[in-house]
Amino acid sequence: MPDTRRLQRELKEAASATAADGSAIKLELVGTDLTHMKGEIAGPAGTPYEGGRFVLDIKIPDTYPFAPPIIKFETSVYHPNVSSQTGAICLDILRNEWTPVLGIAKALLSVQQLLESPEPDDPQDAVVAAHYKRDRRDFERTAAAWTQFYAKTGDAATDVDFDKLGVDARAVQRLVEMGFDKAAVVRALRQAQGNEDAAVETLLSSME
């Protein structure tokens, strides 16, 4: 079992942890289980992720702190080092460079820094990394569209270029008019590679 006293201390310390730009991170339990947490980081200023709030799922293994926490993005993000399908993260300190002195808050701050400094030569998502290398400007427009749709709320999330999300705006509208949630529709259409019937099946199965 992980060190519960350390985890409780880390939760308290995370409340005062800040990034280099002064933005705070958030860390809270899922229910009462100390081995399952949610984290939240802000998209760094001057990047396509600026203005977004990104939620991360955090699982604490039994061997923590000698093994790293298992962290993945819950909020969809377009980034070479993050799987656009699963949210898995390719980051050294979450793998072979982890040491027990780091902690969860430091891991979250490192993930935030990764948003600012992608490593396309060590990708988690090869397609996104290739896009980054091939056309940096178009990559940034796509990443900004994903941020606007998935990581922002209110009016900021309404005017979205669906082509940059990899889906047909008309298909999105048709499925939303059927009563499905817009974000779920986009995810289902991407998973189904634009096939509306398959997307509907996915959406219906998720409601069962």
PDB file of C-alpha atoms in Angstrom:
ATOM      1  CA  MET A   1       0.000   0.000   0.000  1.00  0.00           C
ATOM      2  CA  PRO A   2       1.195   3.558  -0.673  1.00  0.00           C
ATOM      3  CA  ASP A   3       2.150   5.844   2.209  1.00  0.00           C
ATOM      4  CA  THR A   4      -1.204   7.373   3.179  1.00  0.00           C
ATOM      5  CA  ARG A   5       0.333  10.044   5.395  1.00  0.00           C
ATOM      6  CA  ARG A   6       2.478  11.232   2.521  1.00  0.00           C
ATOM      7  CA  LEU A   7      -0.525  11.338   0.189  1.00  0.00           C
ATOM      8  CA  GLN A   8      -2.512  13.403   2.689  1.00  0.00           C
ATOM      9  CA  ARG A   9       0.425  15.791   3.017  1.00  0.00           C
ATOM     10  CA  GLU A  10       0.764  16.078  -0.746  1.00  0.00           C
ATOM     11  CA  LEU A  11      -2.911  16.970  -1.090  1.00  0.00           C
ATOM     12  CA  LYS A  12      -2.434  19.855   1.350  1.00  0.00           C
ATOM     13  CA  GLU A  13       0.796  21.025  -0.280  1.00  0.00           C
ATOM     14  CA  ALA A  14      -0.796  21.031  -3.740  1.00  0.00           C
ATOM     15  CA  ALA A  15      -3.169  23.780  -2.596  1.00  0.00           C
ATOM     16  CA  SER A  16      -0.249  26.227  -2.538  1.00  0.00           C
ATOM     17  CA  ALA A  17       1.667  24.921  -5.574  1.00  0.00           C
ATOM     18  CA  THR A  18       1.907  27.338  -8.496  1.00  0.00           C
ATOM     19  CA  ALA A  19       3.331  27.200 -11.990  1.00  0.00           C
ATOM     20  CA  ALA A  20       6.024  29.541 -13.307  1.00  0.00           C
ATOM     21  CA  ASP A  21       3.321  31.875 -14.649  1.00  0.00           C
ATOM     22  CA  GLY A  22       1.661  32.043 -11.236  1.00  0.00           C
ATOM     23  CA  SER A  23      -1.318  29.842 -12.126  1.00  0.00           C
ATOM     24  CA  ALA A  24      -2.431  27.402  -9.465  1.00  0.00           C
ATOM     25  CA  ILE A  25      -2.889  23.684  -9.875  1.00  0.00           C
ATOM     26  CA  LYS A  26      -5.769  21.780  -8.344  1.00  0.00           C
ATOM     27  CA  LEU A  27      -5.646  18.352  -6.766  1.00  0.00           C
ATOM     28  CA  GLU A  28      -8.550  16.562  -5.125  1.00  0.00           C
ATOM     29  CA  LEU A  29      -9.653  13.078  -4.208  1.00  0.00           C
ATOM     30  CA  VAL A  30     -12.177  11.057  -6.149  1.00  0.00           C
ATOM     31  CA  GLY A  31     -14.511  10.142  -3.310  1.00  0.00           C
ATOM     32  CA  THR A  32     -12.534   9.093  -0.244  1.00  0.00           C
ATOM     33  CA  ASP A  33      -9.967   6.909  -2.010  1.00  0.00           C
ATOM     34  CA  LEU A  34      -6.450   8.267  -1.505  1.00  0.00           C
ATOM     35  CA  THR A  35      -5.235   6.269  -4.498  1.00  0.00           C
ATOM     36  CA  HIS A  36      -7.506   8.019  -7.012  1.00  0.00           C
ATOM     37  CA  MET A  37      -7.326  11.759  -7.619  1.00  0.00           C
ATOM     38  CA  LYS A  38      -8.189  14.393 -10.166  1.00  0.00           C
ATOM     39  CA  GLY A  39      -5.775  17.158 -11.040  1.00  0.00           C
ATOM     40  CA  GLU A  40      -6.330  20.359 -12.980  1.00  0.00           C
ATOM     41  CA  ILE A  41      -3.799  22.583 -14.721  1.00  0.00           C
ATOM     42  CA  ALA A  42      -4.072  25.767 -16.769  1.00  0.00           C
ATOM     43  CA  GLY A  43      -2.896  25.971 -20.351  1.00  0.00           C
ATOM     44  CA  PRO A  44       0.340  28.003 -20.426  1.00  0.00           C
ATOM     45  CA  ALA A  45       0.167  31.575 -21.741  1.00  0.00           C
ATOM     46  CA  GLY A  46       1.485  32.087 -25.247  1.00  0.00           C
ATOM     47  CA  THR A  47       0.632  28.539 -26.333  1.00  0.00           C
ATOM     48  CA  PRO A  48      -2.349  27.058 -28.220  1.00  0.00           C
ATOM     49  CA  TYR A  49      -3.532  25.780 -24.828  1.00  0.00           C
ATOM     50  CA  GLU A  50      -3.824  29.240 -23.249  1.00  0.00           C
ATOM     51  CA  GLY A  51      -7.146  29.861 -21.529  1.00  0.00           C
ATOM     52  CA  GLY A  52      -7.953  26.166 -21.194  1.00  0.00           C
ATOM     53  CA  ARG A  53      -8.387  24.201 -17.984  1.00  0.00           C
ATOM     54  CA  PHE A  54      -7.207  20.624 -18.343  1.00  0.00           C
ATOM     55  CA  VAL A  55      -8.368  17.837 -16.032  1.00  0.00           C
ATOM     56  CA  LEU A  56      -6.084  14.860 -15.397  1.00  0.00           C
ATOM     57  CA  ASP A  57      -6.897  11.459 -13.942  1.00  0.00           C
ATOM     58  CA  ILE A  58      -4.346  10.298 -11.357  1.00  0.00           C
ATOM     59  CA  LYS A  59      -3.985   6.740 -10.068  1.00  0.00           C
ATOM     60  CA  ILE A  60      -1.563   5.990  -7.236  1.00  0.00           C
ATOM     61  CA  PRO A  61       0.099   2.551  -7.483  1.00  0.00           C
ATOM     62  CA  ASP A  62       0.737   0.396  -4.426  1.00  0.00           C
ATOM     63  CA  THR A  63       4.481   1.000  -4.767  1.00  0.00           C
ATOM     64  CA  TYR A  64       4.205   4.813  -4.658  1.00  0.00           C
ATOM     65  CA  PRO A  65       6.347   6.882  -4.018  1.00  0.00           C
ATOM     66  CA  PHE A  66       8.956   4.483  -5.410  1.00  0.00           C
ATOM     67  CA  ALA A  67       6.931   4.188  -8.617  1.00  0.00           C
ATOM     68  CA  PRO A  68       5.382   7.216 -10.355  1.00  0.00           C
ATOM     69  CA  PRO A  69       1.696   8.104 -10.278  1.00  0.00           C
ATOM     70  CA  ILE A  70      -0.245   7.018 -13.350  1.00  0.00           C
ATOM     71  CA  ILE A  71      -1.457  10.248 -14.924  1.00  0.00           C
ATOM     72  CA  LYS A  72      -3.450  10.780 -18.095  1.00  0.00           C
ATOM     73  CA  PHE A  73      -5.434  13.647 -19.553  1.00  0.00           C
ATOM     74  CA  GLU A  74      -9.171  13.421 -19.044  1.00  0.00           C
ATOM     75  CA  THR A  75      -9.647  16.584 -21.105  1.00  0.00           C
ATOM     76  CA  SER A  76      -8.890  15.924 -24.771  1.00  0.00           C
ATOM     77  CA  VAL A  77      -5.732  17.734 -25.906  1.00  0.00           C
ATOM     78  CA  TYR A  78      -3.925  17.927 -29.249  1.00  0.00           C
ATOM     79  CA  HIS A  79      -0.241  17.498 -28.415  1.00  0.00           C
ATOM     80  CA  PRO A  80       2.605  15.293 -29.723  1.00  0.00           C
ATOM     81  CA  ASN A  81       3.283  13.792 -26.286  1.00  0.00           C
ATOM     82  CA  VAL A  82      -0.341  13.037 -25.399  1.00  0.00           C
ATOM     83  CA  SER A  83      -2.523  10.372 -26.997  1.00  0.00           C
ATOM     84  CA  SER A  84      -5.449  12.081 -28.707  1.00  0.00           C
ATOM     85  CA  GLN A  85      -7.460   8.893 -28.109  1.00  0.00           C
ATOM     86  CA  THR A  86      -6.633   7.828 -24.541  1.00  0.00           C
ATOM     87  CA  GLY A  87      -4.975  10.840 -22.902  1.00  0.00           C
ATOM     88  CA  ALA A  88      -1.841   8.825 -22.082  1.00  0.00           C
ATOM     89  CA  ILE A  89       1.226  11.018 -21.536  1.00  0.00           C
ATOM     90  CA  CYS A  90       4.801  10.473 -22.682  1.00  0.00           C
ATOM     91  CA  LEU A  91       6.927  12.251 -20.055  1.00  0.00           C
ATOM     92  CA  ASP A  92      10.245  11.112 -18.603  1.00  0.00           C
ATOM     93  CA  ILE A  93       9.407  11.749 -14.950  1.00  0.00           C
ATOM     94  CA  LEU A  94       6.299   9.605 -15.289  1.00  0.00           C
ATOM     95  CA  ARG A  95       8.528   6.784 -16.499  1.00  0.00           C
ATOM     96  CA  ASN A  96      12.232   6.144 -15.985  1.00  0.00           C
ATOM     97  CA  GLU A  97      13.233   9.503 -14.456  1.00  0.00           C
ATOM     98  CA  TRP A  98      10.796   9.390 -11.543  1.00  0.00           C
ATOM     99  CA  THR A  99      12.266   9.635  -8.038  1.00  0.00           C
ATOM    100  CA  PRO A 100      10.433   9.543  -4.683  1.00  0.00           C
ATOM    101  CA  VAL A 101      11.417  13.154  -3.916  1.00  0.00           C
ATOM    102  CA  LEU A 102       9.212  14.520  -6.703  1.00  0.00           C
ATOM    103  CA  GLY A 103       5.567  14.068  -5.726  1.00  0.00           C
ATOM    104  CA  ILE A 104       2.220  14.574  -7.439  1.00  0.00           C
ATOM    105  CA  ALA A 105       2.241  18.387  -7.541  1.00  0.00           C
ATOM    106  CA  LYS A 106       5.649  18.379  -9.234  1.00  0.00           C
ATOM    107  CA  ALA A 107       4.369  15.815 -11.729  1.00  0.00           C
ATOM    108  CA  LEU A 108       1.393  18.039 -12.589  1.00  0.00           C
ATOM    109  CA  LEU A 109       3.634  21.080 -13.007  1.00  0.00           C
ATOM    110  CA  SER A 110       5.866  19.020 -15.311  1.00  0.00           C
ATOM    111  CA  VAL A 111       2.847  18.028 -17.398  1.00  0.00           C
ATOM    112  CA  GLN A 112       1.910  21.702 -17.639  1.00  0.00           C
ATOM    113  CA  GLN A 113       5.447  22.519 -18.764  1.00  0.00           C
ATOM    114  CA  LEU A 114       5.173  19.772 -21.394  1.00  0.00           C
ATOM    115  CA  LEU A 115       2.239  21.662 -22.928  1.00  0.00           C
ATOM    116  CA  GLU A 116       4.586  24.610 -23.383  1.00  0.00           C
ATOM    117  CA  SER A 117       7.542  22.576 -24.660  1.00  0.00           C
ATOM    118  CA  PRO A 118       6.470  19.610 -26.822  1.00  0.00           C
ATOM    119  CA  GLU A 119       8.967  16.846 -27.632  1.00  0.00           C
ATOM    120  CA  PRO A 120       7.898  15.671 -31.113  1.00  0.00           C
ATOM    121  CA  ASP A 121      10.893  13.338 -31.421  1.00  0.00           C
ATOM    122  CA  ASP A 122       9.619  11.292 -28.458  1.00  0.00           C
ATOM    123  CA  PRO A 123       5.903  11.232 -29.255  1.00  0.00           C
ATOM    124  CA  GLN A 124       2.937   9.531 -27.666  1.00  0.00           C
ATOM    125  CA  ASP A 125       0.803  10.359 -30.707  1.00  0.00           C
ATOM    126  CA  ALA A 126       2.804   9.881 -33.909  1.00  0.00           C
ATOM    127  CA  VAL A 127       0.153  11.490 -36.130  1.00  0.00           C
ATOM    128  CA  VAL A 128       0.075  14.675 -34.061  1.00  0.00           C
ATOM    129  CA  ALA A 129       3.874  14.741 -33.870  1.00  0.00           C
ATOM    130  CA  ALA A 130       4.105  14.457 -37.662  1.00  0.00           C
ATOM    131  CA  HIS A 131       1.636  17.340 -37.993  1.00  0.00           C
ATOM    132  CA  TYR A 132       3.752  19.414 -35.587  1.00  0.00           C
ATOM    133  CA  LYS A 133       6.893  18.802 -37.645  1.00  0.00           C
ATOM    134  CA  ARG A 134       5.242  19.220 -41.044  1.00  0.00           C
ATOM    135  CA  ASP A 135       3.274  22.436 -40.471  1.00  0.00           C
ATOM    136  CA  ARG A 136       3.794  24.119 -37.103  1.00  0.00           C
ATOM    137  CA  ARG A 137       1.335  26.924 -37.797  1.00  0.00           C
ATOM    138  CA  ASP A 138      -1.495  24.590 -38.787  1.00  0.00           C
ATOM    139  CA  PHE A 139      -0.684  22.364 -35.807  1.00  0.00           C
ATOM    140  CA  GLU A 140      -1.099  25.369 -33.502  1.00  0.00           C
ATOM    141  CA  ARG A 141      -4.434  26.266 -35.091  1.00  0.00           C
ATOM    142  CA  THR A 142      -5.641  22.701 -34.580  1.00  0.00           C
ATOM    143  CA  ALA A 143      -4.390  22.571 -30.981  1.00  0.00           C
ATOM    144  CA  ALA A 144      -6.091  25.906 -30.277  1.00  0.00           C
ATOM    145  CA  ALA A 145      -9.375  24.598 -31.717  1.00  0.00           C
ATOM    146  CA  TRP A 146      -9.189  21.536 -29.476  1.00  0.00           C
ATOM    147  CA  THR A 147      -8.481  23.775 -26.482  1.00  0.00           C
ATOM    148  CA  GLN A 148     -11.402  26.013 -27.348  1.00  0.00           C
ATOM    149  CA  PHE A 149     -13.803  23.101 -27.671  1.00  0.00           C
ATOM    150  CA  TYR A 150     -12.659  20.741 -24.936  1.00  0.00           C
ATOM    151  CA  ALA A 151     -10.917  22.901 -22.331  1.00  0.00           C
ATOM    152  CA  LYS A 152     -12.899  26.138 -22.252  1.00  0.00           C
ATOM    153  CA  THR A 153     -16.393  26.854 -21.008  1.00  0.00           C
ATOM    154  CA  GLY A 154     -19.163  29.311 -21.806  1.00  0.00           C
ATOM    155  CA  ASP A 155     -19.035  31.548 -24.880  1.00  0.00           C
ATOM    156  CA  ALA A 156     -15.351  30.756 -25.486  1.00  0.00           C
ATOM    157  CA  ALA A 157     -16.252  27.170 -26.373  1.00  0.00           C
ATOM    158  CA  THR A 158     -19.027  27.902 -28.865  1.00  0.00           C
ATOM    159  CA  ASP A 159     -17.314  29.205 -32.026  1.00  0.00           C
ATOM    160  CA  VAL A 160     -15.261  26.180 -33.028  1.00  0.00           C
ATOM    161  CA  ASP A 161     -13.740  25.109 -36.348  1.00  0.00           C
ATOM    162  CA  PHE A 162     -14.952  21.499 -36.425  1.00  0.00           C
ATOM    163  CA  ASP A 163     -12.662  20.692 -39.353  1.00  0.00           C
ATOM    164  CA  LYS A 164      -9.749  21.224 -36.954  1.00  0.00           C
ATOM    165  CA  LEU A 165     -11.352  18.673 -34.629  1.00  0.00           C
ATOM    166  CA  GLY A 166     -11.374  16.174 -37.478  1.00  0.00           C
ATOM    167  CA  VAL A 167     -15.163  15.974 -37.831  1.00  0.00           C
ATOM    168  CA  ASP A 168     -17.879  17.299 -40.153  1.00  0.00           C
ATOM    169  CA  ALA A 169     -19.784  20.215 -38.605  1.00  0.00           C
ATOM    170  CA  ARG A 170     -23.006  19.083 -40.294  1.00  0.00           C
ATOM    171  CA  ALA A 171     -22.680  15.594 -38.820  1.00  0.00           C
ATOM    172  CA  VAL A 172     -22.111  17.121 -35.391  1.00  0.00           C
ATOM    173  CA  GLN A 173     -25.224  19.256 -35.765  1.00  0.00           C
ATOM    174  CA  ARG A 174     -27.367  16.310 -36.871  1.00  0.00           C
ATOM    175  CA  LEU A 175     -26.343  14.175 -33.893  1.00  0.00           C
ATOM    176  CA  VAL A 176     -26.692  17.040 -31.424  1.00  0.00           C
ATOM    177  CA  GLU A 177     -30.229  17.589 -32.731  1.00  0.00           C
ATOM    178  CA  MET A 178     -30.907  13.950 -31.818  1.00  0.00           C
ATOM    179  CA  GLY A 179     -30.250  14.917 -28.203  1.00  0.00           C
ATOM    180  CA  PHE A 180     -26.638  13.834 -27.721  1.00  0.00           C
ATOM    181  CA  ASP A 181     -24.044  15.943 -25.902  1.00  0.00           C
ATOM    182  CA  LYS A 182     -21.851  17.886 -28.339  1.00  0.00           C
ATOM    183  CA  ALA A 183     -18.507  16.882 -26.824  1.00  0.00           C
ATOM    184  CA  ALA A 184     -19.586  13.223 -26.762  1.00  0.00           C
ATOM    185  CA  VAL A 185     -20.685  13.519 -30.393  1.00  0.00           C
ATOM    186  CA  VAL A 186     -17.285  14.837 -31.480  1.00  0.00           C
ATOM    187  CA  ARG A 187     -15.484  12.043 -29.620  1.00  0.00           C
ATOM    188  CA  ALA A 188     -17.771   9.395 -31.119  1.00  0.00           C
ATOM    189  CA  LEU A 189     -17.388  10.747 -34.657  1.00  0.00           C
ATOM    190  CA  ARG A 190     -13.607  10.831 -34.316  1.00  0.00           C
ATOM    191  CA  GLN A 191     -13.596   7.265 -32.995  1.00  0.00           C
ATOM    192  CA  ALA A 192     -15.852   6.170 -35.864  1.00  0.00           C
ATOM    193  CA  GLN A 193     -13.751   8.067 -38.426  1.00  0.00           C
ATOM    194  CA  GLY A 194     -16.766  10.127 -39.433  1.00  0.00           C
ATOM    195  CA  ASN A 195     -19.252   7.251 -39.791  1.00  0.00           C
ATOM    196  CA  GLU A 196     -22.456   8.660 -38.307  1.00  0.00           C
ATOM    197  CA  ASP A 197     -24.193   5.308 -37.824  1.00  0.00           C
ATOM    198  CA  ALA A 198     -21.214   3.906 -35.932  1.00  0.00           C
ATOM    199  CA  ALA A 199     -21.011   7.096 -33.882  1.00  0.00           C
ATOM    200  CA  VAL A 200     -24.675   6.777 -32.913  1.00  0.00           C
ATOM    201  CA  GLU A 201     -24.100   3.170 -31.829  1.00  0.00           C
ATOM    202  CA  THR A 202     -21.187   4.308 -29.652  1.00  0.00           C
ATOM    203  CA  LEU A 203     -23.257   7.107 -28.130  1.00  0.00           C
ATOM    204  CA  LEU A 204     -26.186   4.808 -27.397  1.00  0.00           C
ATOM    205  CA  SER A 205     -23.975   2.114 -25.871  1.00  0.00           C
ATOM    206  CA  SER A 206     -22.412   4.692 -23.541  1.00  0.00           C
ATOM    207  CA  MET A 207     -25.876   5.482 -22.172  1.00  0.00           C
ATOM    208  CA  GLU A 208     -26.660   1.888 -21.191  1.00  0.00           C
TER     209      GLU A 208
END
